[in-house]
Short mmCIF file of C-alpha atoms in Angstrom, two decimals:
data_model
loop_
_atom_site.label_atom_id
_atom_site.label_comp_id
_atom_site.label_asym_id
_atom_site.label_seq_id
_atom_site.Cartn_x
_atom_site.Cartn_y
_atom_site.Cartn_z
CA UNK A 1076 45.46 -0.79 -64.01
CA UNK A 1077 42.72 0.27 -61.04
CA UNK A 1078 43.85 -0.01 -57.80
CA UNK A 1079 41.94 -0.07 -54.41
CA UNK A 1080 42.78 0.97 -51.46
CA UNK A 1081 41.62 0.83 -48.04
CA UNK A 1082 43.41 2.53 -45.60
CA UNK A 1083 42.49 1.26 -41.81
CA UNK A 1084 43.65 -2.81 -41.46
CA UNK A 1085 41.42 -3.04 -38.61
CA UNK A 1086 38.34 -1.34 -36.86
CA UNK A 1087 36.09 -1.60 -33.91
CA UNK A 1088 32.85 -0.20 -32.99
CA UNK A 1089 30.22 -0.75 -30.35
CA UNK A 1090 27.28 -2.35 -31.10
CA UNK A 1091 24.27 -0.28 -31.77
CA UNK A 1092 26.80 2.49 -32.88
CA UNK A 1093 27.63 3.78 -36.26
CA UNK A 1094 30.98 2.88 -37.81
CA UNK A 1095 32.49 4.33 -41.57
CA UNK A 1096 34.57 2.35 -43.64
CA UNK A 1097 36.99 4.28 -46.38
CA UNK A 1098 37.65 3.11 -49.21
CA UNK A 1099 39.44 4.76 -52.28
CA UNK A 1100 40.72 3.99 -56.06
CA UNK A 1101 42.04 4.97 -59.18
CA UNK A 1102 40.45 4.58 -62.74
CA UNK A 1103 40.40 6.54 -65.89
CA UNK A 1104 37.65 5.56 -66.81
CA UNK A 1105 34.14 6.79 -66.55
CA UNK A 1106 31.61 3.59 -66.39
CA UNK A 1107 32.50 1.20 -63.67
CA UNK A 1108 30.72 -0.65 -60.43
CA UNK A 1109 31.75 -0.46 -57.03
CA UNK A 1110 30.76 -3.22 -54.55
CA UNK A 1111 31.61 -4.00 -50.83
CA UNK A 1112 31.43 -7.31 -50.27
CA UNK A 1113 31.33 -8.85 -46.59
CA UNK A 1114 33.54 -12.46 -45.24
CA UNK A 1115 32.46 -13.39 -41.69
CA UNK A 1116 34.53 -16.17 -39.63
CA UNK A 1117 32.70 -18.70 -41.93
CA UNK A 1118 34.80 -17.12 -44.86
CA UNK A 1119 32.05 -16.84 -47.29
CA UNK A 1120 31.99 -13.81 -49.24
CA UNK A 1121 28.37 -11.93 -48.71
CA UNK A 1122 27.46 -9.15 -51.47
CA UNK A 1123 26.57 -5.65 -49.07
CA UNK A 1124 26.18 -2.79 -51.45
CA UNK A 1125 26.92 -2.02 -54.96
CA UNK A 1126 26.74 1.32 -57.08
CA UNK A 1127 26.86 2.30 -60.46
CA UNK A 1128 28.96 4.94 -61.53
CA UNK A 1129 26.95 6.64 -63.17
CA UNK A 1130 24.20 6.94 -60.59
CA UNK A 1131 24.60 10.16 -58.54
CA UNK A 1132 22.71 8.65 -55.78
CA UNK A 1133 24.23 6.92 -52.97
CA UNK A 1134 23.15 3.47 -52.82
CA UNK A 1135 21.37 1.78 -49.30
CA UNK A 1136 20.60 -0.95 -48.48
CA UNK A 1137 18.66 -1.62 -44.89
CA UNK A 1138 21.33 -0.63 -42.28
CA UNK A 1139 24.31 -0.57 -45.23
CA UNK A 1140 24.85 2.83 -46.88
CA UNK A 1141 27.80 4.30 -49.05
CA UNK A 1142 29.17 7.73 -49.95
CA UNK A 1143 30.01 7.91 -53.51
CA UNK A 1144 32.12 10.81 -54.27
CA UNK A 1145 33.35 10.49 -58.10
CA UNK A 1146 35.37 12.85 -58.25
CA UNK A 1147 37.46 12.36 -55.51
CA UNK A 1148 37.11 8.54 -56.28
CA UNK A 1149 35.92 7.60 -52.77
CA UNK A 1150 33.38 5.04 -51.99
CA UNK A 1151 32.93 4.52 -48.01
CA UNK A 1152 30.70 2.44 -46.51
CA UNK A 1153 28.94 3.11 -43.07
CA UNK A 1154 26.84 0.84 -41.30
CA UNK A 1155 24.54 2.00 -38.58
CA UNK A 1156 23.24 0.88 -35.55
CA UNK A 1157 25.73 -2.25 -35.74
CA UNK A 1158 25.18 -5.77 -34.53
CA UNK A 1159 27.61 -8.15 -33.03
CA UNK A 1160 26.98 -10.40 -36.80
CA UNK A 1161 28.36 -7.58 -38.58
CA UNK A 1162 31.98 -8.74 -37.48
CA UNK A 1163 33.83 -9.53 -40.39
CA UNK A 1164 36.47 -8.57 -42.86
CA UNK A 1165 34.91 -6.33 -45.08
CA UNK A 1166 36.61 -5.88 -48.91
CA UNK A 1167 35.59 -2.75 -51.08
CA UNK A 1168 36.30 -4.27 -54.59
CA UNK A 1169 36.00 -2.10 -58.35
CA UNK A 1170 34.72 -3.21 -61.49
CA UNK A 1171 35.48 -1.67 -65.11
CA UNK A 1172 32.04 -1.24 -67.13
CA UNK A 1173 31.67 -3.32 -70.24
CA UNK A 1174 35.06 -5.61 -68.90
CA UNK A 1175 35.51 -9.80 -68.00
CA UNK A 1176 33.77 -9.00 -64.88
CA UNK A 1177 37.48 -8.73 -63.13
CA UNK A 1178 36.90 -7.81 -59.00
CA UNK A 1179 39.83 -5.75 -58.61
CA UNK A 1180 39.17 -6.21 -54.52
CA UNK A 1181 41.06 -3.75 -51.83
CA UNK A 1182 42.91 -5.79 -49.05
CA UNK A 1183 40.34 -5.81 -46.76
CA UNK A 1184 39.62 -4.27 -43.11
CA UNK A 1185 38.94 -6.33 -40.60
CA UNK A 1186 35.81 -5.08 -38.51
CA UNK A 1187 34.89 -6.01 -34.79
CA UNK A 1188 31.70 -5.28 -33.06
CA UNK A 1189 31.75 -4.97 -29.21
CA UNK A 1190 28.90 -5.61 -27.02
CA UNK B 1343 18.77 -24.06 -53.94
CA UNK B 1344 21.11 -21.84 -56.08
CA UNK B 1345 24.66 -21.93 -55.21
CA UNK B 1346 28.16 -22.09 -56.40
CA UNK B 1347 29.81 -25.50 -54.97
CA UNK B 1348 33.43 -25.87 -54.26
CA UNK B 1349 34.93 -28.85 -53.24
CA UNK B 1350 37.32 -29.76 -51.54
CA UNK B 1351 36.81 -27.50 -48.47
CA UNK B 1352 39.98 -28.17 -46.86
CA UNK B 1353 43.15 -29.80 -48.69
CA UNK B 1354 46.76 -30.92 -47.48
CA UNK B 1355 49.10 -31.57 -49.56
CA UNK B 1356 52.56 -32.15 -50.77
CA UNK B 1357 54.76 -30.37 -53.38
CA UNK B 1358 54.41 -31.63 -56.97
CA UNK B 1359 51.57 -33.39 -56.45
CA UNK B 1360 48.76 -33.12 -58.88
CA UNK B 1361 45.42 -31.91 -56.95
CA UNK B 1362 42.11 -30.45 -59.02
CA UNK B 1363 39.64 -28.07 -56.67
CA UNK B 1364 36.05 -28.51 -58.13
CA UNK B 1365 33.42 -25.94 -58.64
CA UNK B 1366 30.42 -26.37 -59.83
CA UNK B 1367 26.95 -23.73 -60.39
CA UNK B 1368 23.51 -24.84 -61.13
CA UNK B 1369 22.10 -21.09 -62.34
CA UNK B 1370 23.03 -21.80 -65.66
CA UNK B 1371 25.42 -18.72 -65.43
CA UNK B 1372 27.55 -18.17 -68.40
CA UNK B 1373 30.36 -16.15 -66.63
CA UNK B 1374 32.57 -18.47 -64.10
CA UNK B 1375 36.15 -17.03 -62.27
CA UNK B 1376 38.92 -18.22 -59.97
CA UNK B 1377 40.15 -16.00 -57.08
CA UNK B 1378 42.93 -16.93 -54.68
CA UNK B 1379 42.90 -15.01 -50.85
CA UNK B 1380 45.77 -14.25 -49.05
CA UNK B 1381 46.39 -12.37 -46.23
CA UNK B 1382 47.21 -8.15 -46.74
CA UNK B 1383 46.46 -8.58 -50.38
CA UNK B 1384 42.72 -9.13 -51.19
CA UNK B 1385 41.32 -11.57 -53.65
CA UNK B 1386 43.09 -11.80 -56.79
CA UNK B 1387 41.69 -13.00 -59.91
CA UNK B 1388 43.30 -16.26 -61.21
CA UNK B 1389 41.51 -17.17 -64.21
CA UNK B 1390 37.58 -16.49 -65.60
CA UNK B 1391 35.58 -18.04 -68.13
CA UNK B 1392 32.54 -16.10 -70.53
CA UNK B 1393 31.48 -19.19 -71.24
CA UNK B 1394 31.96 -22.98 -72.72
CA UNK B 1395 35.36 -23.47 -74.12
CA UNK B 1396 36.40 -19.54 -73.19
CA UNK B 1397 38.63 -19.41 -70.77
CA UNK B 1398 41.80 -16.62 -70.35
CA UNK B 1399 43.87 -15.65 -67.57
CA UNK B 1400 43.50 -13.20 -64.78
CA UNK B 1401 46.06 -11.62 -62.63
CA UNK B 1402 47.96 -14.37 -61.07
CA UNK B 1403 47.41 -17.21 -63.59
CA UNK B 1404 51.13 -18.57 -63.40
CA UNK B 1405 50.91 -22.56 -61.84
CA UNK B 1406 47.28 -22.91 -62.94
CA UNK B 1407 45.38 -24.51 -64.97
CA UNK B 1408 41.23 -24.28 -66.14
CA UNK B 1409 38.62 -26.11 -68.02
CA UNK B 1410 35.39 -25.23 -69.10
CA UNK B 1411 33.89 -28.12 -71.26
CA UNK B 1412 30.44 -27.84 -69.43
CA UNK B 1413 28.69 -24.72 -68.44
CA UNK B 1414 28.24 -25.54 -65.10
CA UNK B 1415 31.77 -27.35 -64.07
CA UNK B 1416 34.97 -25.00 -64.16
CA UNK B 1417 37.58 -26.96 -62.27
CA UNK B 1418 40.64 -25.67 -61.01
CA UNK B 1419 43.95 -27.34 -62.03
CA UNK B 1420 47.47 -27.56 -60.26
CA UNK B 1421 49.31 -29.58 -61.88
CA UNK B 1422 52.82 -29.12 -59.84
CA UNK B 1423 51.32 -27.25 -56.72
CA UNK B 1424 54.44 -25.25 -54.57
CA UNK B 1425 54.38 -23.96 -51.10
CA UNK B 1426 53.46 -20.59 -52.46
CA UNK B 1427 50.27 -21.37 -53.88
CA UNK B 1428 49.05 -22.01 -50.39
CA UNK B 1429 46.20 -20.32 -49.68
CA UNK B 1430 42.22 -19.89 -49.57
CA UNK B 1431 40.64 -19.87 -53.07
CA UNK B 1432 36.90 -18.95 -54.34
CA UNK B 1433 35.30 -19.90 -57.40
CA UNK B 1434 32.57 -17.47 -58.46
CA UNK B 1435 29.68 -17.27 -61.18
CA UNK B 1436 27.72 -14.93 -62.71
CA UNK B 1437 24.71 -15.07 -65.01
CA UNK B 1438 27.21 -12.53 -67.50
CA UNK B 1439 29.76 -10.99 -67.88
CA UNK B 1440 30.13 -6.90 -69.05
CA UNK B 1441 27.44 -5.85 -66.65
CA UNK B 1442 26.62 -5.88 -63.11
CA UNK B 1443 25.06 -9.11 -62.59
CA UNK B 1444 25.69 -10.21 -58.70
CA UNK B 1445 29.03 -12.27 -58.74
CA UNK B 1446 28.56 -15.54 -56.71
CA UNK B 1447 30.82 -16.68 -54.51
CA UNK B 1448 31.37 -20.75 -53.17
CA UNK B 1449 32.01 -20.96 -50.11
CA UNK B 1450 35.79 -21.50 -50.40
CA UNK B 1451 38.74 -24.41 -50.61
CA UNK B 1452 41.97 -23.67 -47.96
CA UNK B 1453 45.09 -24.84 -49.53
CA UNK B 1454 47.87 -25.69 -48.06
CA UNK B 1455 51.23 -27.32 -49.65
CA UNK B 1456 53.89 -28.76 -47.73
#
């Protein structure tokens, strides 16, 4: 069964810094999706980012970006030049290629942006 | 607008009573799925549907219950709710399942059983 796993409960960052969030798994297999998926204090669970496997190139979007690093089965997520609204818990969460569209989602780490 | 509707949002109630949590998608997505929240653990998958009359369990399916007679309705059944089902649960849709089609996600029902 995949697993994910991210390792720091809680962060903080100052706003209009940069802040990196880890996140790693374990699969055996080759085609999968990874996804980071944002829940502000409303609890409504946002789509960020998602990557394809099988894509070599790190996906972006605006001030979202992730490392992808297969082979060490990483998949971080840094967000630059952060606003207070990016507060939230944010969940890194693995699907298997081909599968019932199961999220297998990490437990979460809770971000907070200081002004 | 297109969105995935939950309702109740909020819900007290007492052991062994029957309760259903509604959900309900008008983007004529084929793919719908049940996730419960709870604190230090993540979302866990509860029970997901490829489509009319397909339904099969997910992770944590025990004390549930699912129906998918209409594409659009997938209702959420407990039919003897305990204390430990307490928690925040999400419905989600997707237009299919197999690729990576954005999941959507309602906007939530909290639980709690006393």
């Amino acid at each position: 069964a995949q697993t994910v796993t991210q390792s720091q409960p809680e962060m903080s960052v100052q706003e209009a810094e940069t802040v990196t969030l880890s996140c790693t798994y374990d699969t055996s297999e080759n085609n999968y999706y990874l996804f980071w998926y944002k829940q502000p204090p409303s609890r409504q669970m946002i789509l960020v980012i998602r990557q394809e496997a099988y894509k070599q190139q790190n996906a972006t979007e605006n001030r979202f970006s992730v490392n992808f690093q297969k082979a060490a089965k990483s998949f971080s997520l840094k967000i630059s030049d952060s606003q207070l609204g990016d507060t939230a818990m944010y969940f890194c969460a693995f699907m298997s290629g081909g599968s019932n569209y199961k999220l297998t989602f990490g437990k979460g780490t809770l971000l907070t942006v200081n002004p | 607008e297109a969105q995935v509707t939950q309702n109740p949002r909020y819900l007290i109630t007492v052991t062994g009573k029957k309760l259903t949590v509604t959900c309900s998608q008008n983007m004529n997505h084929e793919y719908m799925s049940w996730y419960r929240q709870d604190p230090g653990l993540g979302l866990r998958q509860i029970y997901y549907s490829m489509n009319v009359e397909v339904t099969d369990k997910g992770d944590v399916p025990e004390g549930y219950k699912v129906s998918r007679k209409e594409k659009r309705n997938f209702p959420l059944i407990l039919e003897s709710p305990s204390p430990n089902q307490t928690s925040l649960y999400f419905c989600a849709s997707s237009l299919r399942s197999g690729d990576n089609s954005p999941l959507h996600f309602g906007n939530g029902t909290r639980l709690t059983v006393t």
